[in-house]
Short mmCIF file of C-alpha atoms in Angstrom, two decimals:
data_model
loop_
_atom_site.label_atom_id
_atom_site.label_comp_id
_atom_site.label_asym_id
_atom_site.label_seq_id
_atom_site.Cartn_x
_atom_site.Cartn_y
_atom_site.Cartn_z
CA UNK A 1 19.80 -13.84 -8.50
CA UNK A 2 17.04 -15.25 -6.08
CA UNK A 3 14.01 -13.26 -4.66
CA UNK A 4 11.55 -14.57 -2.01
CA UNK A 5 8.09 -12.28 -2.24
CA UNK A 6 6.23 -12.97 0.34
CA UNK A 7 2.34 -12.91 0.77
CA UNK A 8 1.46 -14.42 -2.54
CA UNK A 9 -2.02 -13.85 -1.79
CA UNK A 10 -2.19 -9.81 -2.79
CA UNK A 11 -2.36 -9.12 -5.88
CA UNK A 12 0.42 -6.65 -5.46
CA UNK A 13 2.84 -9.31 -5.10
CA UNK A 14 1.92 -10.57 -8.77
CA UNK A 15 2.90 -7.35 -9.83
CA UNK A 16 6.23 -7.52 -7.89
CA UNK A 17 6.58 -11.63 -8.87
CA UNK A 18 6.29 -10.62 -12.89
CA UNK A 19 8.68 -7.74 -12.82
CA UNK A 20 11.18 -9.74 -10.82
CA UNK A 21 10.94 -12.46 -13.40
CA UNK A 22 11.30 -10.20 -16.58
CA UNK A 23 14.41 -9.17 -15.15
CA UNK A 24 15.61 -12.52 -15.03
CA UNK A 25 15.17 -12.81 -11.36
CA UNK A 26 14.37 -16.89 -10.45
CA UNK A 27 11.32 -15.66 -7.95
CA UNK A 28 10.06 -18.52 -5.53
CA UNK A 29 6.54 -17.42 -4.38
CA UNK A 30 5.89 -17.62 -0.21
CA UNK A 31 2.77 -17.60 1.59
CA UNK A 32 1.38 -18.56 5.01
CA UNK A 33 -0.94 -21.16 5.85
CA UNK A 34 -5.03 -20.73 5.49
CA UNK A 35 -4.76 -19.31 1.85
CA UNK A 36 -7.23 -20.88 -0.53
CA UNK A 37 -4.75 -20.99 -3.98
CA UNK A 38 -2.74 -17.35 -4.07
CA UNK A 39 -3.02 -15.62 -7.01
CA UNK A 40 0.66 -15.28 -7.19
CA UNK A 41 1.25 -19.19 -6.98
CA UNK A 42 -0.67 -19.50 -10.39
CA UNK A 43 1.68 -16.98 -12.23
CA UNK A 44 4.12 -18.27 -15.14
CA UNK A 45 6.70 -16.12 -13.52
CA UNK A 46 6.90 -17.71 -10.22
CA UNK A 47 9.91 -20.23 -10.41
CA UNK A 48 8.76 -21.88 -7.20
CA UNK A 49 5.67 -21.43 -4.60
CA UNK A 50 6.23 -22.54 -1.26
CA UNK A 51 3.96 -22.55 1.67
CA UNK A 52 5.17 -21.99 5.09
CA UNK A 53 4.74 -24.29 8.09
CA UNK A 54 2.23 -23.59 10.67
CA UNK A 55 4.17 -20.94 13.39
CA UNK A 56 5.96 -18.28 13.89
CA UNK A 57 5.99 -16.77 10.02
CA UNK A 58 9.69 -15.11 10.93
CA UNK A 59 11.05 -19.10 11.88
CA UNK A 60 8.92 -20.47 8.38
CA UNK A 61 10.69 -17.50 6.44
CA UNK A 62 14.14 -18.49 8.50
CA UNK A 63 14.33 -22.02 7.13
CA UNK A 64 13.29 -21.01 3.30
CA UNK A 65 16.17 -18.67 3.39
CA UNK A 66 18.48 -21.39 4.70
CA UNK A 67 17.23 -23.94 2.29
CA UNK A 68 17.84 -21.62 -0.74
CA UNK A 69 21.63 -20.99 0.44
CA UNK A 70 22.26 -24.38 0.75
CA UNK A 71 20.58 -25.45 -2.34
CA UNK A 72 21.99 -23.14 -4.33
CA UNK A 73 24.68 -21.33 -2.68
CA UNK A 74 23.27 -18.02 -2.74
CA UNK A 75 21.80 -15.45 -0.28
CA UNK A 76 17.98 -14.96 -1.87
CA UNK A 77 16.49 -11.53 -1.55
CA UNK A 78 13.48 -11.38 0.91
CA UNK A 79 10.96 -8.92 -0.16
CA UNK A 80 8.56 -8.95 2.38
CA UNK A 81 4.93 -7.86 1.22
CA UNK A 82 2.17 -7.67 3.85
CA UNK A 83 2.66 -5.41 6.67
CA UNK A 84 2.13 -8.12 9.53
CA UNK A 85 4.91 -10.71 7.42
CA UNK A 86 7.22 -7.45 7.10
CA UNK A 87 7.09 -6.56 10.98
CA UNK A 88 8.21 -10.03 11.74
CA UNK A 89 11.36 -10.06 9.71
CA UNK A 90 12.17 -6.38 11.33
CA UNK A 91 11.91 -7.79 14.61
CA UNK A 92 14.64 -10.58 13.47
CA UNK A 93 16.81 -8.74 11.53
CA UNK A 94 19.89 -9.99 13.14
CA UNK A 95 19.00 -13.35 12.16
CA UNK A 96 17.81 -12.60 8.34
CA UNK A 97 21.07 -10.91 8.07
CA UNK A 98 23.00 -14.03 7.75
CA UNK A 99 20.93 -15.91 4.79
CA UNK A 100 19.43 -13.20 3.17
CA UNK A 101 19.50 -9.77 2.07
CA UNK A 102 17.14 -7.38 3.10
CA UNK A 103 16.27 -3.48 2.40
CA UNK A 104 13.50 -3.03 5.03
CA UNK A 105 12.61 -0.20 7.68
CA UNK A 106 13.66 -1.60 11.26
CA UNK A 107 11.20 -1.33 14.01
CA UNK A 108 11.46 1.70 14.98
CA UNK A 109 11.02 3.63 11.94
CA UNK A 110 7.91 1.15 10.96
CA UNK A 111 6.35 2.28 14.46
CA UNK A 112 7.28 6.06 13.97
CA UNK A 113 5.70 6.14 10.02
CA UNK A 114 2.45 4.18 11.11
CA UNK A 115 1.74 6.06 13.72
CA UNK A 116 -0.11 8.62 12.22
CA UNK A 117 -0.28 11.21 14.93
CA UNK A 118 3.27 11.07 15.46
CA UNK A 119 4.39 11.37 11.69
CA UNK A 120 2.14 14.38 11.82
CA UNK A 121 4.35 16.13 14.36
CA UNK A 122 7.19 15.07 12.38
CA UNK A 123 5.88 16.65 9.88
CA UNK A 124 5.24 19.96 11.00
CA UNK A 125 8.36 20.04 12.65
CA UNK A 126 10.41 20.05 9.26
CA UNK A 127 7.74 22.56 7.89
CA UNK A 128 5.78 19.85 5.95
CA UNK A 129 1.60 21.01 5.73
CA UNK A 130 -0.54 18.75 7.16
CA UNK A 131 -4.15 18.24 7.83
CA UNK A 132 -5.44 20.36 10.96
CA UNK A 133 -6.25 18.39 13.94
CA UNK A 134 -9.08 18.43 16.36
CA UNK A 135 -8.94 16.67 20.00
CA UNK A 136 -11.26 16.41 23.62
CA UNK A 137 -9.65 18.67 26.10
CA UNK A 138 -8.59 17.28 28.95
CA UNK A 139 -12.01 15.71 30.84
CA UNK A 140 -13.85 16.74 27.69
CA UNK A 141 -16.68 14.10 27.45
CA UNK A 142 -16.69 12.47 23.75
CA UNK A 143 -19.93 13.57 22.95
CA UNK A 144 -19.43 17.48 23.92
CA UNK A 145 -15.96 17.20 21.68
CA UNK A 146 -18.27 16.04 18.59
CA UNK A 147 -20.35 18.70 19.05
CA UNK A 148 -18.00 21.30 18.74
CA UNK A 149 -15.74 19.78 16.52
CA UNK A 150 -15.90 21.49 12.89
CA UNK A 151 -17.43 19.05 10.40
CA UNK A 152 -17.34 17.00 8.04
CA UNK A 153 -14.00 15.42 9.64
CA UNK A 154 -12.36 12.39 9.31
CA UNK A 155 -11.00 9.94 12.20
CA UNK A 156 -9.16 7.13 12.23
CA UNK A 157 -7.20 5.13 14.46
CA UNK A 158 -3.18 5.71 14.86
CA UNK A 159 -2.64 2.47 13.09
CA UNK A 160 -5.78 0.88 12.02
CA UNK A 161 -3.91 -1.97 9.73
CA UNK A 162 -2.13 -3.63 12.85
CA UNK A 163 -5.77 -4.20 14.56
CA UNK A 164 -6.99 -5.89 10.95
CA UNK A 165 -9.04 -3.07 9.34
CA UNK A 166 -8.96 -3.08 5.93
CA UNK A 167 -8.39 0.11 3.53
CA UNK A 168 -11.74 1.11 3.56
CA UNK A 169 -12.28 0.41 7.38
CA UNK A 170 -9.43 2.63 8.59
CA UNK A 171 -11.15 6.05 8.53
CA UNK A 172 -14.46 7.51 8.71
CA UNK A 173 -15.66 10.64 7.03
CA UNK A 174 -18.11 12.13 10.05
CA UNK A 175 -20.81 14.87 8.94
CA UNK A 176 -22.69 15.05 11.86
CA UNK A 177 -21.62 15.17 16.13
CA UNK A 178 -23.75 11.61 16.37
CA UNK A 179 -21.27 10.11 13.73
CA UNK A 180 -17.71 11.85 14.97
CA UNK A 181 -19.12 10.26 18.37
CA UNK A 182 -19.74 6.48 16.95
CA UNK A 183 -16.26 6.90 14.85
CA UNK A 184 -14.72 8.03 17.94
CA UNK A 185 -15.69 5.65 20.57
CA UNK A 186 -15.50 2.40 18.06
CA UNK A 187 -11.68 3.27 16.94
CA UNK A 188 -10.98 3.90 20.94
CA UNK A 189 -12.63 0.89 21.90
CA UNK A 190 -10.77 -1.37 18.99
CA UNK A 191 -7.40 0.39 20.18
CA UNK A 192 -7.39 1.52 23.56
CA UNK A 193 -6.12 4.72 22.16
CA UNK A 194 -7.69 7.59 21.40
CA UNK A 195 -8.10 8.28 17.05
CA UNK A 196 -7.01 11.10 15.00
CA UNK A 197 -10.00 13.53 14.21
CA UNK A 198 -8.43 15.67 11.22
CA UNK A 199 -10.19 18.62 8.95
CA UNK A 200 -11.85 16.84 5.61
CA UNK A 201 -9.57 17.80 2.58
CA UNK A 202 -12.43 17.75 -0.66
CA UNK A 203 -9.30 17.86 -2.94
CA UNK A 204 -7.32 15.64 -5.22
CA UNK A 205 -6.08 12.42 -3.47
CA UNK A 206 -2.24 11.64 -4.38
CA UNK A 207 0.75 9.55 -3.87
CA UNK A 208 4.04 9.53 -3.54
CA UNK A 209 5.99 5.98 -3.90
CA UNK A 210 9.95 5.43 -3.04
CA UNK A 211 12.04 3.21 -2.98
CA UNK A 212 15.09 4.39 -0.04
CA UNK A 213 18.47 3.11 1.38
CA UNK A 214 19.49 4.34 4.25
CA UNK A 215 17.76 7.78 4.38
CA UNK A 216 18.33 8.28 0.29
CA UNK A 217 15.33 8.13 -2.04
CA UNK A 218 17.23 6.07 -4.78
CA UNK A 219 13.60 5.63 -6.94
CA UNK A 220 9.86 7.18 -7.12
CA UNK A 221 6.47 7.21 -8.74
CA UNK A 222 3.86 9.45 -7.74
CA UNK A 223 0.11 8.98 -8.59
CA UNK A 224 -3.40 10.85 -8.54
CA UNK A 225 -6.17 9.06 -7.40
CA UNK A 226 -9.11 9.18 -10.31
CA UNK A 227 -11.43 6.89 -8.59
CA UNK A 228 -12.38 4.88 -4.99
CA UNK A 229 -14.24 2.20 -4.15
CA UNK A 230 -16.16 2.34 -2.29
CA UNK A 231 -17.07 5.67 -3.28
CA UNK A 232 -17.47 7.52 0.06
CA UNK A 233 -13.60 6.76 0.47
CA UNK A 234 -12.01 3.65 -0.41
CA UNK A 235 -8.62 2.94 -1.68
CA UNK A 236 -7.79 3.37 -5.78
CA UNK A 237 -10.13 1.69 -8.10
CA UNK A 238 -8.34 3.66 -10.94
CA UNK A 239 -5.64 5.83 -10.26
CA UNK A 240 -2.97 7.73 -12.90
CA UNK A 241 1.14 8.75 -12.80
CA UNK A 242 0.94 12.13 -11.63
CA UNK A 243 3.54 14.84 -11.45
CA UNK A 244 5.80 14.07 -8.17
CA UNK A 245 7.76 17.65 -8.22
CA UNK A 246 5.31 18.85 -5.13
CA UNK A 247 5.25 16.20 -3.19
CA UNK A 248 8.98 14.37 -3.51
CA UNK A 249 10.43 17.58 -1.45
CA UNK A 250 8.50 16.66 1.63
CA UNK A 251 8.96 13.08 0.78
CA UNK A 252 12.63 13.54 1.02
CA UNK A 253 13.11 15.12 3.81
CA UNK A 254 11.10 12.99 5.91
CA UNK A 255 13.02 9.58 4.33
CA UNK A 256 16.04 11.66 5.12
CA UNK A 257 15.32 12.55 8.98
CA UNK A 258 14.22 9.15 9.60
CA UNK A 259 16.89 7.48 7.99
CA UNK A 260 14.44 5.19 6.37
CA UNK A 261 15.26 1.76 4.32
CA UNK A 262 12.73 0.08 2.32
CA UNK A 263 9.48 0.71 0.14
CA UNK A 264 6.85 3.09 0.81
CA UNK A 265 3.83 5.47 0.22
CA UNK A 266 2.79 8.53 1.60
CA UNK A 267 -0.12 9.69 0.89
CA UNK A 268 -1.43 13.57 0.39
CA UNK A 269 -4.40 15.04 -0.27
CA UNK A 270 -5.56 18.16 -1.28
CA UNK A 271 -7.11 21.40 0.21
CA UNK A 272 -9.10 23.67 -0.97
CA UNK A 273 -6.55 25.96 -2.10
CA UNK A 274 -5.34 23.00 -4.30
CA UNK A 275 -2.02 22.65 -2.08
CA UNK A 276 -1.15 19.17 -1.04
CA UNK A 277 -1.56 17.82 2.91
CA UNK A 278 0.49 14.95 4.05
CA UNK A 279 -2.29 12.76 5.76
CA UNK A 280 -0.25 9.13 6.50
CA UNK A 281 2.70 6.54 5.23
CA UNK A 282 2.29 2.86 4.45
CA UNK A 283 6.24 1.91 5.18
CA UNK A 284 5.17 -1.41 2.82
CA UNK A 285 4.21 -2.42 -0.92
CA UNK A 286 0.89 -0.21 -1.07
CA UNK A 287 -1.92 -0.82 -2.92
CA UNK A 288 -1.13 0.77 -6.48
CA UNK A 289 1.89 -0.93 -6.35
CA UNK A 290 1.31 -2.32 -9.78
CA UNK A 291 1.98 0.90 -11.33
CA UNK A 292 5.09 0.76 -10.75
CA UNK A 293 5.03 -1.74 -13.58
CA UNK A 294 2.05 -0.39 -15.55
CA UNK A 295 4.59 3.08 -15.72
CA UNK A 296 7.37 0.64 -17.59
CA UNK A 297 9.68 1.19 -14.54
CA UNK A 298 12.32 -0.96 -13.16
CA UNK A 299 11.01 -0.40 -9.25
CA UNK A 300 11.02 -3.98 -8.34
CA UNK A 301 14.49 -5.06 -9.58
CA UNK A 302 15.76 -1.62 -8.13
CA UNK A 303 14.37 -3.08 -4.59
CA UNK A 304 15.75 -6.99 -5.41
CA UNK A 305 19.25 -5.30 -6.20
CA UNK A 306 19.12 -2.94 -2.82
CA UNK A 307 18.76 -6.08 -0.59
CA UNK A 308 21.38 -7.98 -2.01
CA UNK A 309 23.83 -5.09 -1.92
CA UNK A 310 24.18 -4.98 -5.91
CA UNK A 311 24.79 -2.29 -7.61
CA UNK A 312 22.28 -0.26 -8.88
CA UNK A 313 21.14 0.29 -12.44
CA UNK A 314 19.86 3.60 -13.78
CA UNK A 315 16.54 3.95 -12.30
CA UNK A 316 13.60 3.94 -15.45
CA UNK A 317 11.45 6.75 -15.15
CA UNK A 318 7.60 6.19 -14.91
CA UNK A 319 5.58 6.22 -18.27
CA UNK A 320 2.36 8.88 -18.16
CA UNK A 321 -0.56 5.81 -17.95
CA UNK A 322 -3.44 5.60 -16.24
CA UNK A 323 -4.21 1.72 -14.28
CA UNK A 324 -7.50 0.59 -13.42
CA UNK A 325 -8.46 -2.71 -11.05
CA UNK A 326 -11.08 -4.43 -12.29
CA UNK A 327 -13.90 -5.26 -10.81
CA UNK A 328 -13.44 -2.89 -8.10
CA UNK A 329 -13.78 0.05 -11.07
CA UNK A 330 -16.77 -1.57 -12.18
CA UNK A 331 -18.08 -1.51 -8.23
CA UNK A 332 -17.22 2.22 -8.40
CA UNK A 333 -18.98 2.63 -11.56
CA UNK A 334 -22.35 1.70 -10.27
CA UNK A 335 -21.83 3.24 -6.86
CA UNK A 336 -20.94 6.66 -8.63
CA UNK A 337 -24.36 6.07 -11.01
CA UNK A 338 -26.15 5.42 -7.96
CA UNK A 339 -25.32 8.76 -6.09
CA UNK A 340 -25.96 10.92 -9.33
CA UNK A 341 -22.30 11.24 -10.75
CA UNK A 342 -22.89 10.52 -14.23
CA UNK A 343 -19.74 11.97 -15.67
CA UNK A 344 -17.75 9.57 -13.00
CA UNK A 345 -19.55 6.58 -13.67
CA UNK A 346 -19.05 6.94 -17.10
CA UNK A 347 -15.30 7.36 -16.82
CA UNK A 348 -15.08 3.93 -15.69
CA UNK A 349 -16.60 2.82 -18.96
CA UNK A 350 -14.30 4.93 -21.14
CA UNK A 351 -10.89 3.69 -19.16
CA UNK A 352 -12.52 -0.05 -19.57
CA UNK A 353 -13.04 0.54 -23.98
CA UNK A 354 -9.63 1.88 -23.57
CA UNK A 355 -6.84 -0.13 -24.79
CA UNK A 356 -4.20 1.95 -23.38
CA UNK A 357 -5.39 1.89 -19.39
CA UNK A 358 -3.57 -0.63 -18.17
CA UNK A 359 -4.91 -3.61 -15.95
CA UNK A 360 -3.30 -3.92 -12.30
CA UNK A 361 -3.79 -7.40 -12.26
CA UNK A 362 -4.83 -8.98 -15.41
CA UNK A 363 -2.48 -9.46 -18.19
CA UNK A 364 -3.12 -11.84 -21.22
CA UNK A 365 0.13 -13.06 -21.11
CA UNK A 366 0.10 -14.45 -17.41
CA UNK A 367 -4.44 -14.46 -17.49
CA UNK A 368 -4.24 -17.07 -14.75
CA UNK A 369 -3.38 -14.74 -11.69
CA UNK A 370 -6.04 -12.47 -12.68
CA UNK A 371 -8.58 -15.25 -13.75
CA UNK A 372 -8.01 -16.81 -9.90
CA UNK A 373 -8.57 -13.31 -8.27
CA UNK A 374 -11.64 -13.04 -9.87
CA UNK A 375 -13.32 -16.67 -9.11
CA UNK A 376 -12.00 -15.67 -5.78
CA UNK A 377 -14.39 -12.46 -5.59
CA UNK A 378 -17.33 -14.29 -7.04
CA UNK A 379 -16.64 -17.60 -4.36
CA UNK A 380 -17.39 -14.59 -1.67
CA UNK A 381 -20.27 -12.93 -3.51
CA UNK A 382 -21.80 -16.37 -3.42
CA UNK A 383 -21.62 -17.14 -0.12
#
């Protein structure tokens, strides 16, 4: 069995690289042109690394696939990683179909789950709670909507990854009118659409992962967000398995009305009442991907044996464990110290003394992966 992960340059693909591998999946390790040495190209469990031509990354990915079938007579199994590498291949699916095997969303269901305003009415439609939303009436000037509107609140654009924001760029918490108005007007001006302006949820952030064929959650991990970096809202700097039994319901139903196929994340938070609110989906590998293999599961060769139409083994249920990214917790240590949250900052330094938080990148087995992503972080500091 053959697996092509794509985007070698997340860490989340080391995570998906190493599990692949353990099963005794031969792995070959793709990126695109421009990337300084991927982390994933220095793991021991990559059997090959192979960089793609300048182009079109759906022709590059085309001609790997062919290779592999005629080098070794085999269909490989393309797991496409990054969202912009994954859109590609669902915009050519007619032509993957004949050298590889794939178990990805097709176009339409990647534009309906990243558009966040329209997975909202979704949503609500099948009775799933949401986040309450706030809008200009019609010929309502932007800055008369943010002074009405009932803060804090958070906007962010429909679909801020597909205009290059990262995690911590795609929303804005506002507190005051003058910052819904600057939120507002930036996100318009970077999309030419107008953002979602939502209620603030101060509750427990949360995740729920699957893995789907054709409408049918086959596999799932849900998490609980412990701590962010940045600190004012950033993605996971530590995060924990939670209890998926309120979320998975919702989760279901929408993978089942959308007839969904693939990987993905939708993420909740929490009201004040304590009852989850679905706020978005990342149809993709997500962030805290690695958890997947912190938790001891089998998520990655579930996915690997979904695209190539094998059958599928038992699916191993997460273990309880709590994952941290270093240095990112670190970051979030000192940013929690320096807004007065003592008892946060010192969780960070607990989980790191802990020898039973697991690492999402850096394992001593396979250091090298981790060891590259960090030189990488203090190459950037530098400059």
């Amino acid at each position: 069995m053959i697996a092509i992960v794509t985007d070698a340059h997340y860490r989340m693909s080391v995570a998906l690289i190493r599990d692949l591998a353990d099963a005794g999946v031969q792995v070959i390790a793709c990126e695109q042109p421009g990337f300084y040495k991927p982390v994933g190209f220095s793991s021991r469990a990559a059997w090959q690394c192979y960089e793609l031509p300048e182009g079109d990354v759906a022709d590059g990915l085309l001609a790997l696939c062919r290779d592999v079938v005629s080098r070794c007579g085999e269909k490989p199994a393309l797991l496409p990683v990054g969202a912009k590498t994954l859109a590609a291949v669902a915009n050519a699916r007619e032509a993957f179909d004949e050298v590889a095997g794939l178990c990805i969303p097709d176009p339409g269901q990647l534009a309906l789950l990243n558009d966040k305003a329209a997975l909202s009415q979704l949503a609500q439609r099948l009775g799933i709670a949401v986040p309450q939303s706030y809008s200009p009436e019609l010929g309502e000037s932007v800055a008369h909507f943010a002074a009405r509107a009932p803060l804090p609140c958070v906007v962010k654009p429909l679909c801020g990854e597909a205009f290059g924001l990262s995690a911590a760029q795609r929303y804005v918490i506002a507190r005051t009118p003058q910052a819904l108005e600057e939120a507002y007007t930036r996100f318009f001006a970077l999309t030419n659409s107008a953002p979602v302006v939502q209620e603030y949820l101060p509750g427990t952030a949360l995740g729920c992962s699957i893995l789907a064929q054709d409408g049918r959650v086959v596999a799932s991990i849900a998490h609980r967000r412990v701590r962010e970096y940045p600190v004012t809202g950033g993605p996971s700097s530590c995060c924990r398995v939670a209890d998926e039994t309120p979320l998975l319901r919702a989760v279901c139903a929408l993978v089942r009305e959308t007839g969904f196929c693939g990987v993905a994340m939708f993420e909740f938070k929490c009201g004040q009442d304590g009852a989850p609110r679905l706020l978005e989906c990342n149809p993709r590998v997500w962030g805290t991907y690695p958890l997947t293999r912190a938790a001891g599961t089998n998520f990655s060769y579930l996915w690997c044996c979904a695209a190539l139409g094998e059958p599928l083994p038992d699916y191993i249920r997460p273990q309880p464990v709590k994952m941290t990214y270093q240095p990112a917790d670190l970051a979030a240590g000192l940013g929690y110290l320096l807004r007065g949250r003592i008892a946060r900052a010192l969780g960070v330094l607990g989980s790191l003394l802990d020898p039973r938080v697991k690492n999402g990148l850096f394992e001593w087995r396979d250091a090298a992966p981790g060891l590259r992503y960090f030189a990488g972080l203090f190459r950037r500091a530098r400059r």
